[in-house]
mmCIF file of C-alpha atoms in Angstrom:
data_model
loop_
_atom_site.group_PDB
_atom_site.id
_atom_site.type_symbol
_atom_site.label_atom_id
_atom_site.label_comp_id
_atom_site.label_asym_id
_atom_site.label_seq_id
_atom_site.Cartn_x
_atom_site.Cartn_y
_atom_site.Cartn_z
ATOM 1 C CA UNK A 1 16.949 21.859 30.515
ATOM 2 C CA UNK A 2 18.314 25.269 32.241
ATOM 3 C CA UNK A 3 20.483 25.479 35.290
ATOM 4 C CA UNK A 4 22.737 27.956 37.425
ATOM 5 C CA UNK A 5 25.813 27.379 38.674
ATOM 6 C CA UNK A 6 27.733 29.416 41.127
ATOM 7 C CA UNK A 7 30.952 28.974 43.554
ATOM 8 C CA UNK A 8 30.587 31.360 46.551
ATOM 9 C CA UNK A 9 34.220 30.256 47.955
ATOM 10 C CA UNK A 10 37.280 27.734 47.550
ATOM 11 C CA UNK A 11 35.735 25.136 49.523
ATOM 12 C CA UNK A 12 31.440 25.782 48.898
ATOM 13 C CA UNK A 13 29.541 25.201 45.913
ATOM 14 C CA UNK A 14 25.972 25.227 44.977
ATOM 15 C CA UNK A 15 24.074 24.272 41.574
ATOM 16 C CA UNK A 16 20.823 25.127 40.726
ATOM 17 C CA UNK A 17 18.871 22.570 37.734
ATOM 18 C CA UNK A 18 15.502 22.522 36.130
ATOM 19 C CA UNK A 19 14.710 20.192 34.123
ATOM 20 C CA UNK A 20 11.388 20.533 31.857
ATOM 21 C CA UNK A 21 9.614 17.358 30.085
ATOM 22 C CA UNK A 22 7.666 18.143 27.183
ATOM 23 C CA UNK A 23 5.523 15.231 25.171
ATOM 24 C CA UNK A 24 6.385 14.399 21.755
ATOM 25 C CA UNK A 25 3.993 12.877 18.800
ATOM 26 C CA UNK A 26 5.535 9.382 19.537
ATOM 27 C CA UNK A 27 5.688 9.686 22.999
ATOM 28 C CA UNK A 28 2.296 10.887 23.105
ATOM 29 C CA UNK A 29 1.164 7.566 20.586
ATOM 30 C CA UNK A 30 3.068 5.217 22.882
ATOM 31 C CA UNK A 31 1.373 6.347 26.077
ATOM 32 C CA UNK A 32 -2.047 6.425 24.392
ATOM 33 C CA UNK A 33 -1.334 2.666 22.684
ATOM 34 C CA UNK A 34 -0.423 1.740 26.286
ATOM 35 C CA UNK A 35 -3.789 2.938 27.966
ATOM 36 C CA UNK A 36 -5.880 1.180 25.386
ATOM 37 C CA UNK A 37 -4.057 -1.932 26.247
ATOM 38 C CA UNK A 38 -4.741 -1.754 29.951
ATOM 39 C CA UNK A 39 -8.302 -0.927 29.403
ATOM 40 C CA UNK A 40 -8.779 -3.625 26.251
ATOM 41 C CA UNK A 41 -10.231 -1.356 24.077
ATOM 42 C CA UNK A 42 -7.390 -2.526 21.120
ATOM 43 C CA UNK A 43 -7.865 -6.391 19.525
ATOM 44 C CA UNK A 44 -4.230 -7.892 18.644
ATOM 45 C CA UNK A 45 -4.881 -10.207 15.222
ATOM 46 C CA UNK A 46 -2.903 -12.959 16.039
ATOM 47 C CA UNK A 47 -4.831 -15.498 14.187
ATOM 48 C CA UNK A 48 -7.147 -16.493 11.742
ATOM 49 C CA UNK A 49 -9.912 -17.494 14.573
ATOM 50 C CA UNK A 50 -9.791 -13.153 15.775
ATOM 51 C CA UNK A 51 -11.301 -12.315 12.367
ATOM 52 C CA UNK A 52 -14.398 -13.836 13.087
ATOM 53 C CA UNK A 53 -14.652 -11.785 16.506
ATOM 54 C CA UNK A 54 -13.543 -8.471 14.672
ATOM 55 C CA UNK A 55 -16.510 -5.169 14.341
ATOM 56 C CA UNK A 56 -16.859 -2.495 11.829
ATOM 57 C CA UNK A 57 -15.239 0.442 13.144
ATOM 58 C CA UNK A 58 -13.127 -2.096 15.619
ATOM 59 C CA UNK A 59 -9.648 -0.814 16.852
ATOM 60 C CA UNK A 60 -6.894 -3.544 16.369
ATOM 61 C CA UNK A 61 -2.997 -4.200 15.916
ATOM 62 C CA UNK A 62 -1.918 -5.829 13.154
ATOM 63 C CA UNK A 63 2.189 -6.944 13.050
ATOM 64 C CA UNK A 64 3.542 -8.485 10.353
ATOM 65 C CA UNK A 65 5.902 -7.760 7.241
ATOM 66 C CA UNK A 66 4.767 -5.229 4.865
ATOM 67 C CA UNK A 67 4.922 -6.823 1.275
ATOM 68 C CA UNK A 68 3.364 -3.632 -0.536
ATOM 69 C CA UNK A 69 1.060 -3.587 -3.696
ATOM 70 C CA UNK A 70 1.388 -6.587 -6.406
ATOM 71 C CA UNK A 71 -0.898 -4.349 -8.608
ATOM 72 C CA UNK A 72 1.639 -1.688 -8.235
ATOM 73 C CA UNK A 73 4.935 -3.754 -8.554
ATOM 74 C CA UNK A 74 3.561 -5.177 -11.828
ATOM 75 C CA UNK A 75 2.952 -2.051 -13.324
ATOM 76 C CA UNK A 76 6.123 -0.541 -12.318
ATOM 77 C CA UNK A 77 8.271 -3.523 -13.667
ATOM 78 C CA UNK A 78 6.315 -3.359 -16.756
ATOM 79 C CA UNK A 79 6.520 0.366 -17.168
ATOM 80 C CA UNK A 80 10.699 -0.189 -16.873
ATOM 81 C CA UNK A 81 10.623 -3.007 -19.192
ATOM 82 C CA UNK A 82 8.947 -1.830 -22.312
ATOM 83 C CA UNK A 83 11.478 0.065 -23.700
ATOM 84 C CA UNK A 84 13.343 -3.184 -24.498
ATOM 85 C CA UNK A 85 10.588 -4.462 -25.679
ATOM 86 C CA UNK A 86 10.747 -1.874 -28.528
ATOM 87 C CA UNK A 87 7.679 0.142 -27.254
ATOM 88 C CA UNK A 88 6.836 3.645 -27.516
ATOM 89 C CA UNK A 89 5.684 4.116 -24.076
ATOM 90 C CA UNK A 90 4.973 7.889 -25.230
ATOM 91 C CA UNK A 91 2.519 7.112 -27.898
ATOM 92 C CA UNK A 92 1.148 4.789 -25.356
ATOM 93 C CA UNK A 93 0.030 8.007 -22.954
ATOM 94 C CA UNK A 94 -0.512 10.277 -25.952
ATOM 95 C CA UNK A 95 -3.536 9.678 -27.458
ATOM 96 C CA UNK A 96 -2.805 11.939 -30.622
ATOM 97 C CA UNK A 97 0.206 9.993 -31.264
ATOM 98 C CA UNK A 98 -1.928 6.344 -31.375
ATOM 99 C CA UNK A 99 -2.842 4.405 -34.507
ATOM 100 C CA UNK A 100 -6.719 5.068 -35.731
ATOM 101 C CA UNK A 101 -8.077 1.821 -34.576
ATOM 102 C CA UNK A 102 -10.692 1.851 -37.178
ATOM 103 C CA UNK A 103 -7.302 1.183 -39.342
ATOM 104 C CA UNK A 104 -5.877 -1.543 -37.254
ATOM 105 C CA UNK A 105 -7.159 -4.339 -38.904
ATOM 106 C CA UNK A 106 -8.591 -5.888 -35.779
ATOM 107 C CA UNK A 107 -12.709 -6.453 -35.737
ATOM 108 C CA UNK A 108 -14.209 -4.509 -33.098
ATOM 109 C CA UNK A 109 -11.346 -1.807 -32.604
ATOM 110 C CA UNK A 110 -13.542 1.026 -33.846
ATOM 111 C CA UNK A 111 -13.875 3.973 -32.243
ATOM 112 C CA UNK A 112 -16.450 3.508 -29.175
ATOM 113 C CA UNK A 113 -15.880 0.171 -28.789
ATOM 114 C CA UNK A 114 -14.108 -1.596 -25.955
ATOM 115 C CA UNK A 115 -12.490 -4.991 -27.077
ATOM 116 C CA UNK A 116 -13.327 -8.239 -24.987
ATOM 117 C CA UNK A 117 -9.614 -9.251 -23.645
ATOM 118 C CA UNK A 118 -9.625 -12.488 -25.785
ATOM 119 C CA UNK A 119 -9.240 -9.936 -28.282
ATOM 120 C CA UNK A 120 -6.531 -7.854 -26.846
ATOM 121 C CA UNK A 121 -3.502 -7.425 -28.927
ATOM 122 C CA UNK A 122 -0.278 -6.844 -26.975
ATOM 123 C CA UNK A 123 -0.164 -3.101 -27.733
ATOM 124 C CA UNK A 124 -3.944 -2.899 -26.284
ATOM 125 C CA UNK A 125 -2.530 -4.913 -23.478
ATOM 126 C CA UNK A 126 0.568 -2.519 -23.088
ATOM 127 C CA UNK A 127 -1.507 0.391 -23.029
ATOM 128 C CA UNK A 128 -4.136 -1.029 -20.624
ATOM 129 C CA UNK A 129 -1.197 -1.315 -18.167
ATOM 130 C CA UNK A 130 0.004 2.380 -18.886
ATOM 131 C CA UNK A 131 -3.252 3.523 -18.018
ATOM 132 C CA UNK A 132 -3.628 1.325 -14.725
ATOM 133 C CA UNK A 133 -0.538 2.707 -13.753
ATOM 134 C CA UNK A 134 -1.848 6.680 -14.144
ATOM 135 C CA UNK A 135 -5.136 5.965 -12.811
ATOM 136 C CA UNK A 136 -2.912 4.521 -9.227
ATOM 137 C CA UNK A 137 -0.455 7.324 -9.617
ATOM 138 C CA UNK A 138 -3.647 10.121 -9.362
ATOM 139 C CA UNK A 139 -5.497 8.423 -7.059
ATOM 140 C CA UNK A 140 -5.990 10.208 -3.453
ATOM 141 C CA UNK A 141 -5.789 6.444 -1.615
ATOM 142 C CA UNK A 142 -2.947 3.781 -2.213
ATOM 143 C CA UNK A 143 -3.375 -0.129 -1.164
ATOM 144 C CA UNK A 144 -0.767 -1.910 0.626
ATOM 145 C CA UNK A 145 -0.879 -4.919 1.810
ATOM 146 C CA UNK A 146 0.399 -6.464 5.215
ATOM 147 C CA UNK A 147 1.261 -10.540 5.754
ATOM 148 C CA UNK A 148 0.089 -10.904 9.098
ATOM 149 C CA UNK A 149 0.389 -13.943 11.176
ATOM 150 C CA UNK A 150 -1.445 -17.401 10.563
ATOM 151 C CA UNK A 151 -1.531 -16.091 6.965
ATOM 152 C CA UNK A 152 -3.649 -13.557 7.582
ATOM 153 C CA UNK A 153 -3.529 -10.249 5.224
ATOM 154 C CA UNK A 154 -4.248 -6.690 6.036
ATOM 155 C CA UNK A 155 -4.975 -4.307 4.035
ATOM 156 C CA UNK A 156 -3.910 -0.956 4.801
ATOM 157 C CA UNK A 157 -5.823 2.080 2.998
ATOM 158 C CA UNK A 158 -3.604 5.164 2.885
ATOM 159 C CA UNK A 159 -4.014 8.426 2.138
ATOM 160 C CA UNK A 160 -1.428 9.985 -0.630
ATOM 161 C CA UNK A 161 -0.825 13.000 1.672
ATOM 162 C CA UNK A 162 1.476 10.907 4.072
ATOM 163 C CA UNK A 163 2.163 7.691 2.037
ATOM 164 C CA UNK A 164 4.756 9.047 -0.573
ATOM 165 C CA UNK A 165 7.033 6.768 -2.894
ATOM 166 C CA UNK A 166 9.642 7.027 -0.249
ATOM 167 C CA UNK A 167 7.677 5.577 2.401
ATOM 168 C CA UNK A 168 6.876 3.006 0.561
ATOM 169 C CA UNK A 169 10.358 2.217 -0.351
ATOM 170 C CA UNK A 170 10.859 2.351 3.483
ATOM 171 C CA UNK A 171 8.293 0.044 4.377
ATOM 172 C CA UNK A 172 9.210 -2.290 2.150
ATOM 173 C CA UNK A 173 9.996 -5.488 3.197
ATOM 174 C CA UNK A 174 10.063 -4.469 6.480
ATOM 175 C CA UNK A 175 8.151 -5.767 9.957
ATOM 176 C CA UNK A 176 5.631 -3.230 11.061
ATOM 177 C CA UNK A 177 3.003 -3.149 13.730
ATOM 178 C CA UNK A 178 -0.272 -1.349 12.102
ATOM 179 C CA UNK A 179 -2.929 0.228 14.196
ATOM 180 C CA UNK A 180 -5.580 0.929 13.100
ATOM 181 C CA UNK A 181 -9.615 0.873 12.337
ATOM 182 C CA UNK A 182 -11.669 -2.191 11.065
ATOM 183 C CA UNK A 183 -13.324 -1.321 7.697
ATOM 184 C CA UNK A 184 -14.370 -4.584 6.319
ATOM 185 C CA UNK A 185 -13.691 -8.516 7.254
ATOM 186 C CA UNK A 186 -13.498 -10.728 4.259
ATOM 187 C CA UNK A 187 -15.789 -13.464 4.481
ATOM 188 C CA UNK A 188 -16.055 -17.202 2.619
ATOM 189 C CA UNK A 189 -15.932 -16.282 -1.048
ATOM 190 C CA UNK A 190 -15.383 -12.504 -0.957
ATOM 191 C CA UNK A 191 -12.082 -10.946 -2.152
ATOM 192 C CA UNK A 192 -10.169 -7.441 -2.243
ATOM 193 C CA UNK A 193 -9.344 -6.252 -5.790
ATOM 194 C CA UNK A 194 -6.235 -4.360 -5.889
ATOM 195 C CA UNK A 195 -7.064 -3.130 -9.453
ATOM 196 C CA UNK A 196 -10.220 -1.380 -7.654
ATOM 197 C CA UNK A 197 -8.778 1.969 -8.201
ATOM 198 C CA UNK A 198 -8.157 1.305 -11.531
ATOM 199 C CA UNK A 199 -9.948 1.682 -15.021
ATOM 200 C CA UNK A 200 -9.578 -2.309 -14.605
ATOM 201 C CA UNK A 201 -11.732 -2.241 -11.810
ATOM 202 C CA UNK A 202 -14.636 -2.877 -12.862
ATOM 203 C CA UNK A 203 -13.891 -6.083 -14.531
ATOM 204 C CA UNK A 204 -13.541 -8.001 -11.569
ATOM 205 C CA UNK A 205 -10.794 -10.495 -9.555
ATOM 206 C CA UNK A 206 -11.119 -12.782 -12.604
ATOM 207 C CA UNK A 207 -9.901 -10.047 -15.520
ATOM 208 C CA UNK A 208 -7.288 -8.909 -13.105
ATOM 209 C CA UNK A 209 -5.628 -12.495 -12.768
ATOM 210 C CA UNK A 210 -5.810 -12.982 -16.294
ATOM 211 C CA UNK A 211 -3.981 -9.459 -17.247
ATOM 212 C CA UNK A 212 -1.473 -10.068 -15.007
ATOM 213 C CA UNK A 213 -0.834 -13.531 -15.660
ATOM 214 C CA UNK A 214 -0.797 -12.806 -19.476
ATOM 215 C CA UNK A 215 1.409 -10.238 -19.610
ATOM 216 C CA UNK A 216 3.754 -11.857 -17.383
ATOM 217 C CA UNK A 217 4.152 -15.139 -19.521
ATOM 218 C CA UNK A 218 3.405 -13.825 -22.868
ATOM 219 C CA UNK A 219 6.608 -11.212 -22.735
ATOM 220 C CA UNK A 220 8.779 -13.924 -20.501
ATOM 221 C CA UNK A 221 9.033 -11.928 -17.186
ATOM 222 C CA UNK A 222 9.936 -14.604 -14.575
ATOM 223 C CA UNK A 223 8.971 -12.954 -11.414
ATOM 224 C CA UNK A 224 6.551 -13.771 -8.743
ATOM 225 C CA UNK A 225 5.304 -10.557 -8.478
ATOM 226 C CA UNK A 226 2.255 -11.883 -6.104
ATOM 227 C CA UNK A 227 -1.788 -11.920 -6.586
ATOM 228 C CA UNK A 228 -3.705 -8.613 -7.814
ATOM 229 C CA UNK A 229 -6.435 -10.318 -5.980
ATOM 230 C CA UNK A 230 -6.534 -10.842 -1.622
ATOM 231 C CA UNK A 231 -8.846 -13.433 -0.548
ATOM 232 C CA UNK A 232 -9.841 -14.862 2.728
ATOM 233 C CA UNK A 233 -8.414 -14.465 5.885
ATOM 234 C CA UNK A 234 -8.514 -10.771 5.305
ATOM 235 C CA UNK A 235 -9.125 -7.434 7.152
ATOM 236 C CA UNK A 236 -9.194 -4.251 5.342
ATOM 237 C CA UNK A 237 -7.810 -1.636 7.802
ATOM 238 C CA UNK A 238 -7.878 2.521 8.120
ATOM 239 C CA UNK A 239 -4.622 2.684 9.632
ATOM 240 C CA UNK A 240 -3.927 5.014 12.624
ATOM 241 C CA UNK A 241 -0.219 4.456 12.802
ATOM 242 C CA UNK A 242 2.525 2.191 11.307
ATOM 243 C CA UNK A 243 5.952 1.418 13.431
ATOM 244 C CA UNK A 244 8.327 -0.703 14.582
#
């Protein structure tokens, strides 16, 4: 905004103003979200009945409350709790400071061999979850999950370039509205595996639940800490924009 003011005597006056409007990124998002409304080319997921109606490569809006990663809230109480538990979380990252498992006492714990989880012993189990956590922490895409409405879950795939440990923290607990593009619709049966990205991955939603569960009740940690695994009603979303 500019302007001029000048007084040419006791009783005259004049003013001069110029005032100059210039978009911003939101208000440049809000007019754009509002054009794709009046021309219905955005889906609202209000319900469990839209997800059968939903496309590949769909744009929707998603509002609910943003409950974050159960993967990644297990790992990060357990990583805070196992110094108490008398662990050396150091020797747990640092392979030149582990036991020689061909010492351990334990059949099948030589060296090239990968023990079935009956036969996990706690410090396998401990540094299982040490290495989950490193594998999430270098990974370029983070999971978070949304609670929609109608129990419906989304689940958002970000990039680590704009979803920092901050954001998260603000996000948190909070009610968002997600935009953002369809990438896959969970049908009967099928299920999203939060350990995906993970060296746990590959062992499916089954060995996830059990890791979890187990390392939960065996070491006494009362907290619902939520399901590793998201089954049906589920959309998987590449998210556009998250606000309020």
């Amino acid at each position: 905004m500019s302007g001029r003011y000048g007084r040419k005597a006791h009783e005259e006056e004049s003013r001069e103003t110029k005032v100059v409007r210039q978009h911003t990124e939101a208000s440049l998002f809000n007019l754009l979200r509002h054009q794709l409304h009046v021309t219905e080319r955005i889906s609202a997921v209000a319900s469990q009945e839209n997800l059968a109606e939903l496309q590949i490569g769909e744009l929707v809006e998603v509002t609910g409350e943003v409950v974050g990663n159960p993967l990644q809230q297990v790992l990060d109480l357990f990583s805070q709790i196992l110094p108490y538990l008398g662990v050396d979380v150091e020797a747990l990252s640092n392979p030149k400071k582990r036991k020689d498992p061909s010492r351990s006492g334990h059949p099948g714990k030589a060296a090239g061999t990968t023990p079935q989880h009956e036969d996990l012993t706690d410090e396998d189990t401990f540094r299982l979850m040490t290495t989950m956590r490193g594998d999430l922490e270098r990974a370029s895409v983070r999971d978070l999950v949304v609670r929609g409405p109608s129990g419906v879950r989304a689940v958002l795939t970000l990039s680590t370039e704009f979803f920092s440990d901050q954001t998260a923290d603000y996000l948190l607990g909070g009610r968002f509205t997600v935009v953002g593009k369809v990438t896959r619709v969970l049908a009967e049966g099928e299920t999203i595996n939060l350990t995906r990205r993970t060296a746990l991955g590959l062992g499916g939603p089954d060995l996830a639940r059990q890791v979890v569960t187990d390392v939960t009740s065996d070491n006494e940690i009362f907290v619902d800490l939520g399901d590793p695994v998201v089954e049906p009603p589920a959309v998987q979303l590449l998210p556009l924009a998250v606000f309020v």
